[in-house]
Coordinates of C-alpha atoms in Angstrom, one line a residue:
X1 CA -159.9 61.5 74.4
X2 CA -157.7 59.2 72.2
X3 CA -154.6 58.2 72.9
X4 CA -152.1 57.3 70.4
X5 CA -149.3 55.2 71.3
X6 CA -147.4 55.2 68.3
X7 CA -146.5 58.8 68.9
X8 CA -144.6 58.1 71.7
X9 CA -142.1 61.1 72.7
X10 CA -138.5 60.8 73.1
X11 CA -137.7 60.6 77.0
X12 CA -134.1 61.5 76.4
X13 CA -135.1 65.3 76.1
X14 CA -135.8 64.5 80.0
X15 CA -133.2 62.4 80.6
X16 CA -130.1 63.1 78.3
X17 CA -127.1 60.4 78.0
X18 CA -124.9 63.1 79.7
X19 CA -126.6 62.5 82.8
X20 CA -126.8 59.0 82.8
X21 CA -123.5 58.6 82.6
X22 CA -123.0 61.3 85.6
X23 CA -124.9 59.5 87.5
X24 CA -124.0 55.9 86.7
X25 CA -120.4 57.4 87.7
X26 CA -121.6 58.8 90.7
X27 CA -123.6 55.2 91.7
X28 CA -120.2 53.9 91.2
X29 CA -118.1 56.3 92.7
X30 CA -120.7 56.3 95.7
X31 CA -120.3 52.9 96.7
X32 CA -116.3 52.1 94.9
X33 CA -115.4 49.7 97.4
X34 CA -117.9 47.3 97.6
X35 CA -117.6 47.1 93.9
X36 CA -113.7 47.2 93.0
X37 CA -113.7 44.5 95.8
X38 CA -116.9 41.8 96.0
X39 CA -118.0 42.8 92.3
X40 CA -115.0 43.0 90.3
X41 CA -113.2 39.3 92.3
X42 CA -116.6 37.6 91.1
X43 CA -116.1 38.7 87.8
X44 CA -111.9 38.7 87.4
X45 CA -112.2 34.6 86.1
X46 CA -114.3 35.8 83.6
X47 CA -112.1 38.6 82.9
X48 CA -108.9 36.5 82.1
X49 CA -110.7 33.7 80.7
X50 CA -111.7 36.8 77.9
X51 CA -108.2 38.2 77.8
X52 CA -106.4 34.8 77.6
X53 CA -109.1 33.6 74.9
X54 CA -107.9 36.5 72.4
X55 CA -104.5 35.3 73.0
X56 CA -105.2 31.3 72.5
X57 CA -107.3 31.9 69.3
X58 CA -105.1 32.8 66.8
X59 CA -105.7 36.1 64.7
X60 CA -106.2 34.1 61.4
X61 CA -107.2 31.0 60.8
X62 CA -104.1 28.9 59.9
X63 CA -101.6 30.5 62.3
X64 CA -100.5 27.6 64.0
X65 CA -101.6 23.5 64.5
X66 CA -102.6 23.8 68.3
X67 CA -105.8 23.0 69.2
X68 CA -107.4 26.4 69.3
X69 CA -106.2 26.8 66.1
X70 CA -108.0 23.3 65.0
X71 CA -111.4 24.7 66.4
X72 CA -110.8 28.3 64.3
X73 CA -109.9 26.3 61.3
X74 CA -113.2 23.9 61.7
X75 CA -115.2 26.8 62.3
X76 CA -114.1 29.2 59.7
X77 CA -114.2 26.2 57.1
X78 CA -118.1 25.5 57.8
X79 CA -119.0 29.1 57.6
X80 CA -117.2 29.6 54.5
X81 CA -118.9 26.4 52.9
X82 CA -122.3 28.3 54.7
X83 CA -121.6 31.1 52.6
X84 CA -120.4 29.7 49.2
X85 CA -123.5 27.2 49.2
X86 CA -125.6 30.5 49.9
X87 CA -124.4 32.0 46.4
X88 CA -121.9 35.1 48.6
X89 CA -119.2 35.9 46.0
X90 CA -115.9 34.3 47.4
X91 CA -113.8 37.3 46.4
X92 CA -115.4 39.6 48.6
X93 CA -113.1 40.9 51.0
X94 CA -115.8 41.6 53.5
X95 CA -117.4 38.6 53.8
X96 CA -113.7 36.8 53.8
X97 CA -113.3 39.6 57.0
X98 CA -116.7 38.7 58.3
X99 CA -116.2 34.8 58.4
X100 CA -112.8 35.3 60.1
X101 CA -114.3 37.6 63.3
X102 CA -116.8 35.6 63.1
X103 CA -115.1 32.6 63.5
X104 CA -112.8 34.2 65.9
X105 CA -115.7 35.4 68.0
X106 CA -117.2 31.7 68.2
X107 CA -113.9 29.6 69.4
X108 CA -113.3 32.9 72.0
X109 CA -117.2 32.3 73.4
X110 CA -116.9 28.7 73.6
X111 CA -113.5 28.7 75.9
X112 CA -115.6 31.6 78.1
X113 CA -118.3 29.9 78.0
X114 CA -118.0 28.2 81.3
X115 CA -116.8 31.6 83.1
X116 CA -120.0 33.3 81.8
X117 CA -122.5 31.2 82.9
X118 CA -121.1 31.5 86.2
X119 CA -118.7 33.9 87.5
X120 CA -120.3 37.0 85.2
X121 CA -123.4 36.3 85.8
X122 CA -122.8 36.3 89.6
X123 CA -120.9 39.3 89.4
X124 CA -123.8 41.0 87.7
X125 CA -126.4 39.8 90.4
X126 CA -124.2 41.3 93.0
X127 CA -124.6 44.8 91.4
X128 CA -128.0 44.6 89.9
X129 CA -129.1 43.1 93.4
X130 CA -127.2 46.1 95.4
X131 CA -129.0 48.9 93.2
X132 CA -132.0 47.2 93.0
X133 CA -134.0 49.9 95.8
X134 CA -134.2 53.3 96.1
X135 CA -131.0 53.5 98.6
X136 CA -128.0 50.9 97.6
X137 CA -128.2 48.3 100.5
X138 CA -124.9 46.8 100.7
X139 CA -123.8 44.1 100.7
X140 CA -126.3 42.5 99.4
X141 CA -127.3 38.9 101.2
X142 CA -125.8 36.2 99.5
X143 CA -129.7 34.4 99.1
X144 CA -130.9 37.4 97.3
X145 CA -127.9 37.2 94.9
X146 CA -128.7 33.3 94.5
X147 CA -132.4 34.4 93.6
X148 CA -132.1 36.3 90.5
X149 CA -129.4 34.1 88.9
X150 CA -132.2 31.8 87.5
X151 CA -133.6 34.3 85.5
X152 CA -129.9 35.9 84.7
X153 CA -129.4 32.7 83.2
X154 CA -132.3 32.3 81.2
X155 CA -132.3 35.4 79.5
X156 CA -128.8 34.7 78.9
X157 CA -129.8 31.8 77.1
X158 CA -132.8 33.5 74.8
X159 CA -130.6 36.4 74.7
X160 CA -128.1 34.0 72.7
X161 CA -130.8 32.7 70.4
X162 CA -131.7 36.6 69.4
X163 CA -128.1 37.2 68.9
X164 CA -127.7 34.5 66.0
X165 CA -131.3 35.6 65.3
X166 CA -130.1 38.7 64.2
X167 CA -126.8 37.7 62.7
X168 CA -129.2 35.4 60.5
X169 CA -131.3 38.5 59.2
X170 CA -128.2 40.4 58.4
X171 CA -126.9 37.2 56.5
X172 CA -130.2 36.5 54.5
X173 CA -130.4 40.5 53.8
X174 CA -127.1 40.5 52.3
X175 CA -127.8 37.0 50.6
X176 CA -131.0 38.6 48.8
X177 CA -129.0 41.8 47.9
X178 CA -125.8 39.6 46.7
X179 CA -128.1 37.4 44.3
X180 CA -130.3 40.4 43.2
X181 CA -127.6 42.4 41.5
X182 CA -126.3 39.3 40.4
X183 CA -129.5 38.5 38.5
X184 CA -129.7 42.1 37.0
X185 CA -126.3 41.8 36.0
X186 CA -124.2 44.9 38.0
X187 CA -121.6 42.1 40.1
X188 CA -118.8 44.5 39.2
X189 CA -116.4 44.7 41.1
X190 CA -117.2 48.8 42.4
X191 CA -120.7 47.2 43.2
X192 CA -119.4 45.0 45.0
X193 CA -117.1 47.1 47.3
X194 CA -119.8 49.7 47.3
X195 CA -122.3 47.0 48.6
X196 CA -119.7 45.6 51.0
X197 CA -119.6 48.8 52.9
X198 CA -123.1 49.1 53.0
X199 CA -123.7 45.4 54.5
X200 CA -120.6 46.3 57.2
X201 CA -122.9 49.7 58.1
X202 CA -126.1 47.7 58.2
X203 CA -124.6 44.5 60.1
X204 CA -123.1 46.5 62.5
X205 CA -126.5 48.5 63.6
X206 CA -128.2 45.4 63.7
X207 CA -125.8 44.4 65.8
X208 CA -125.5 46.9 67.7
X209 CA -129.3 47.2 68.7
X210 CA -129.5 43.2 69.3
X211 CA -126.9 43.7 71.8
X212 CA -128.6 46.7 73.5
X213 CA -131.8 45.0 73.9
X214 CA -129.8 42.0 75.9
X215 CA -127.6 44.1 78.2
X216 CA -131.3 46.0 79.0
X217 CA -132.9 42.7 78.7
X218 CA -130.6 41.2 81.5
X219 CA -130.9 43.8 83.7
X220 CA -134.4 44.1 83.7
X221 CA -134.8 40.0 84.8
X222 CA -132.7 41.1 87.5
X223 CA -135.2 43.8 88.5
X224 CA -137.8 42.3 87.9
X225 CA -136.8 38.4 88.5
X226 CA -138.6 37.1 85.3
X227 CA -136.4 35.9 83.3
X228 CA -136.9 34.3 79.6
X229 CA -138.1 36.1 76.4
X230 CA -140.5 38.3 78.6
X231 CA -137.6 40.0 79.6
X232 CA -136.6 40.6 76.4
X233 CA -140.1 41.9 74.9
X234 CA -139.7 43.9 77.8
X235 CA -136.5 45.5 76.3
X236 CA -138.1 45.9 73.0
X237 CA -140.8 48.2 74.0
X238 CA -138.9 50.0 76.9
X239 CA -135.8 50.9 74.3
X240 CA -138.6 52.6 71.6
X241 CA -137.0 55.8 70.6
X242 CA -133.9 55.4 73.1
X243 CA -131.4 53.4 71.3
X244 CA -129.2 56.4 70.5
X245 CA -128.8 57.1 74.0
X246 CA -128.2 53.3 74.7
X247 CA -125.7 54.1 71.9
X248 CA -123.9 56.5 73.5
X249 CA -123.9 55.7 77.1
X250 CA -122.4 52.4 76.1
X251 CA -119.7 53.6 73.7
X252 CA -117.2 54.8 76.6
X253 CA -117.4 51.7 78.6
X254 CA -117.1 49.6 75.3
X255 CA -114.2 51.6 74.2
X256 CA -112.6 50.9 77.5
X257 CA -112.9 47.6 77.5
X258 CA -111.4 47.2 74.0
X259 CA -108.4 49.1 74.8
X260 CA -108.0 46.7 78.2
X261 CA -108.1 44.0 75.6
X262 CA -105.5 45.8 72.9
X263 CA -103.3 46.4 76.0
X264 CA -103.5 42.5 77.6
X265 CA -102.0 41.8 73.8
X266 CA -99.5 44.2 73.5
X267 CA -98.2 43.9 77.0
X268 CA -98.6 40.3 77.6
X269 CA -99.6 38.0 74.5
X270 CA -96.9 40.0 71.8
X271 CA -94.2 39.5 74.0
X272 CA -95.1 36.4 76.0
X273 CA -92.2 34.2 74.1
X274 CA -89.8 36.0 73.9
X275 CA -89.1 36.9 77.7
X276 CA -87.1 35.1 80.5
X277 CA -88.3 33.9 83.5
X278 CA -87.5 37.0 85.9
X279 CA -89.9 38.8 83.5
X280 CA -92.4 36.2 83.4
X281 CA -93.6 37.2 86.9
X282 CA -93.8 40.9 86.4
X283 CA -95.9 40.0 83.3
X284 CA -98.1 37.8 84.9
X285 CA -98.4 40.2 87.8
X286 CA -99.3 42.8 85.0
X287 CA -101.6 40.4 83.0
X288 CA -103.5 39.8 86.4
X289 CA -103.8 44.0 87.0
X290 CA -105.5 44.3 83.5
X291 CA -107.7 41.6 84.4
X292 CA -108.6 43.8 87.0
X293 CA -109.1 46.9 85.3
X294 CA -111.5 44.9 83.0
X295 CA -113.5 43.4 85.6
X296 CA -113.6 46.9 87.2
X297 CA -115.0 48.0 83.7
X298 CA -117.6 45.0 83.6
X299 CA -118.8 46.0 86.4
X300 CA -118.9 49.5 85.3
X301 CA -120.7 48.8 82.4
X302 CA -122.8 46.6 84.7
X303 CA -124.1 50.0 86.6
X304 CA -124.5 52.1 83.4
X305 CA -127.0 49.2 82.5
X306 CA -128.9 49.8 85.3
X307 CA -128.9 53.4 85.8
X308 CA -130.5 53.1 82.1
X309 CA -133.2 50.7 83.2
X310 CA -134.1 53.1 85.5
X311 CA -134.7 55.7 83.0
X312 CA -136.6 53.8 80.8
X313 CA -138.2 52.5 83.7
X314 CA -141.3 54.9 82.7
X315 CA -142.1 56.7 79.5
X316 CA -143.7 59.7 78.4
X317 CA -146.5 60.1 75.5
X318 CA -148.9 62.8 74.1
X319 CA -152.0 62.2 73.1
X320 CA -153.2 62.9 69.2
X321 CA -153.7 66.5 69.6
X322 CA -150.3 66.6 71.8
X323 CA -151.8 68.3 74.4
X324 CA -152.1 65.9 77.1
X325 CA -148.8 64.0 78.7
X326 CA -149.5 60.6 79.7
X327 CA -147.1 58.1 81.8
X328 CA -146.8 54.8 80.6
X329 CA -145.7 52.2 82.7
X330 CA -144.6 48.4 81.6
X331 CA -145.6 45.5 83.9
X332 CA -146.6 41.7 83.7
X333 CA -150.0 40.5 84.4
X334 CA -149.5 37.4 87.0
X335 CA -152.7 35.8 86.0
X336 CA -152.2 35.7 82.3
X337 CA -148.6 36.0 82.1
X338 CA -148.6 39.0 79.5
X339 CA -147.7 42.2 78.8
X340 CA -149.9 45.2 80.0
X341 CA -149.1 49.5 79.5
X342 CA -150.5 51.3 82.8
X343 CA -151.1 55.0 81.3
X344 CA -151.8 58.0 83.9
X345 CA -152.0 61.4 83.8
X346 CA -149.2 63.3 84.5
X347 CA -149.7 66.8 84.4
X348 CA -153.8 67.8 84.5

C-alpha cells in the first residue's frame, strides 16, 4: 500500500484555531499567577526597552540630531543607496515607506538587542519549561530553565539569519519585477502603484510566514532542546498546511501588543515634554503599567506558541486511495543527526 506524503490532510479540521486559542486561554488562565508574576518580571526589561525604543527612534529619518536619530539616518541612507544601486525606481512611494520601517525596525532591534538575548529569552524558558509535560509543574527549577536557554539562543540566532533571508527574497523578487517592466517599457506611473501594492501584499506574506516558522521554531528547541537550523526544518515541515491557523491564532495577540505600543506613545512619548514634574511620576508610573500589560501579552503570546506546537505536534495523512489515515510523527535520529517521519496506523 502506498503512501503519499504529499497529500498530506489539513489537521485544522481536527483542531480548529478557535480552540487553540480557548485553550491557550485556559493554560493561561489555569496557572495566571505564576505567569503575571515570575513570567511577565523576566520579561518587563524587555518590554520597556521595546516601548522606550519606539520612542528614542524617531518616526522619520531626519527628526532630530540625537544620536538615535544619527543611527536612523546612517541606516536609512545605506539602504537607500542599497536600493538605488539595485535599479528600484526612487519615486516609489513604497519602497521610500519600506526603507523608512525598515530602517526604523533596525535602530529599534539593535537598542533591544541586549534585552532579547537575555531577559526574553528567559522569560520564554520559564513558560515553555512549565508546559513542557502533560500536567504544568510549577515553578519550574531554575536548572531546567538554565538548560533550554542554549538552544533558545541559538535558534534565535538562525532564526535571524532566515529573517533577512526572507527579506532578501522579497527584495530580489521585486528587483526582477522592477527591471522587467522596465525593460518592456510599462514604468508608468499606474504600473508602478499597481506593482507597489502587489510587492506590499507579497512582502508582507513572506513575512508573515518567516515569522511563524521562528515563533514555532523557538518553541520547539525548547521542547525538544535542539536548538540550531534543526529546529527550524523542524517548523517547516510541522507548519505544512497550517499557516492560516498560525495566522489567526497569532493575529489577536499581535494586535494587542500593537495597541500596548500605540498607547505607551500616546500616553507617554506624545506628551513626555510637555508635562511638569508632579505629572512626571504618574506617567512614569503609567509607562511602567503598560510595560506590564505587554509583558503580560508576551508571555501570552508565549503560551499560544506552545499550545500550537502541541497541535502540530502530530499530523494526519491518507494514503493514495484516501482510505487509510496514517499518523505522522517528526523526530531526530541521535545517531545521524537527521530528520526521520514515524508513520502508524491510526484507525484499522
Amino acid at each position: 500500500m502506498a503512501l503519499s506524503l504529499p497529500s498530506m490532510e489539513d489537521n485544522n479540521q481536527r483542531i480548529p484555531p478557535c480552540k487553540i486559542i480557548r485553550r491557550s486561554i485556559y493554560t493561561f488562565l489555569q496557572n495566571y499567577q505564576y505567569f503575571t508574576t515570575t513570567s511577565a518580571l523576566l520579561a518587563f526589561p524587555f518590554s520597556a526597552s521595546i516601548l522606550l525604543s519606539q520612542t528614542l527612534v524617531p518616526s522619520s529619518s531626519s527628526s532630530s540630531s540625537s544620536s538615535s536619530s544619527s543611527l536612523l539616518q546612517a541606516i536609512y541612507s545605506r539602504l537607500e543607496a542599497l536600493f538605488e544601486a539595485a535599479g528600484f525606481p526612487r519615486s516609489s512611494g513604497f519602497l521610500s515607506l519600506l526603507n523608512l520601517k525598515l530602517s526604523q525596525t533596525i535602530a529599534a532591534n539593535i537598542f533591544t538587542l541586549p534585552f532579547t538575548l537575555t531577559f526574553l529569552l528567559i522569560a520564554k524558558a520559564s513558560v515553555i519549561q512549565a508546559l513542557n509535560h502533560h500536567k504544568p509543574c510549577l515553578p519550574p527549577s531554575f536548572s531546567s530553565v538554565v538548560s533550554i536557554f542554549s538552544p533558545l539562543l541559538l535558534t534565535y540566532i538562525w532564526n535571524s539569519f532566515l529573517i533577512i533571508s526572507a527579506n532578501a527574497s522579497a527584495f530580489c523578487l521585486l528587483f526582477l519585477t522592477f527591471n522587467v517592466l522596465e525593460g518592456l517599457r510599462y514604468s508608468t506611473p499606474t504600473c508602478f502603484f499597481f506593482l507597489s501594492a502587489s510587492g506590499a501584499v507579497l512582502y508582507s506574506i513572506i513575512l508573515a510566514n518567516t515569522l511563524i516558522i521562528c515563533n514555532l521554531s523557538s518553541v520547539l528547541s525548547g521542547y525538544e532542546k535542539s536548538g540550531g537550523y534543526i529546529a527550524i526544518l523542524k517548523a517547516c515541515i510541522m507548519i505544512r498546511g497550517r499557516a492560516s491557523t498560525a495566522l489567526t491564532i497569532t493575529l489577536p495577540v499581535n494586535l494587542a501588543m500593537a495597541g500596548a505600543e500605540a498607547l505607551f506613545q500616546y500616553r507617554i512619548a506624545r506628551s513626555y515634554f510637555h508635562v511638569n514634574e508632579k505629572s512626571n511620576l504618574f506617567a512614569s508610573l503609567e509607562a511602567m503599567l503598560i510595560a506590564y500589560l505587554y509583558s503580560i501579552l508576551v508571555v501570552l503570546d508565549t503560551v499560544t506558541n506552545c499550545q500550537f506546537y502541541k497541535s502540530c505536534k502530530t499530523s494526519c495523512c491518507i494514503d493514495q486511495d484516501g482510505k487509510y489515515p496514517y499518523r505522522i510523527e517528526i523526530a531526530e535520529e541521535d545517531n545521524g543527526g537527521y530528520l526521520s517521519l514515524k508513520v502508524s496506523q491510526e484507525f484499522p
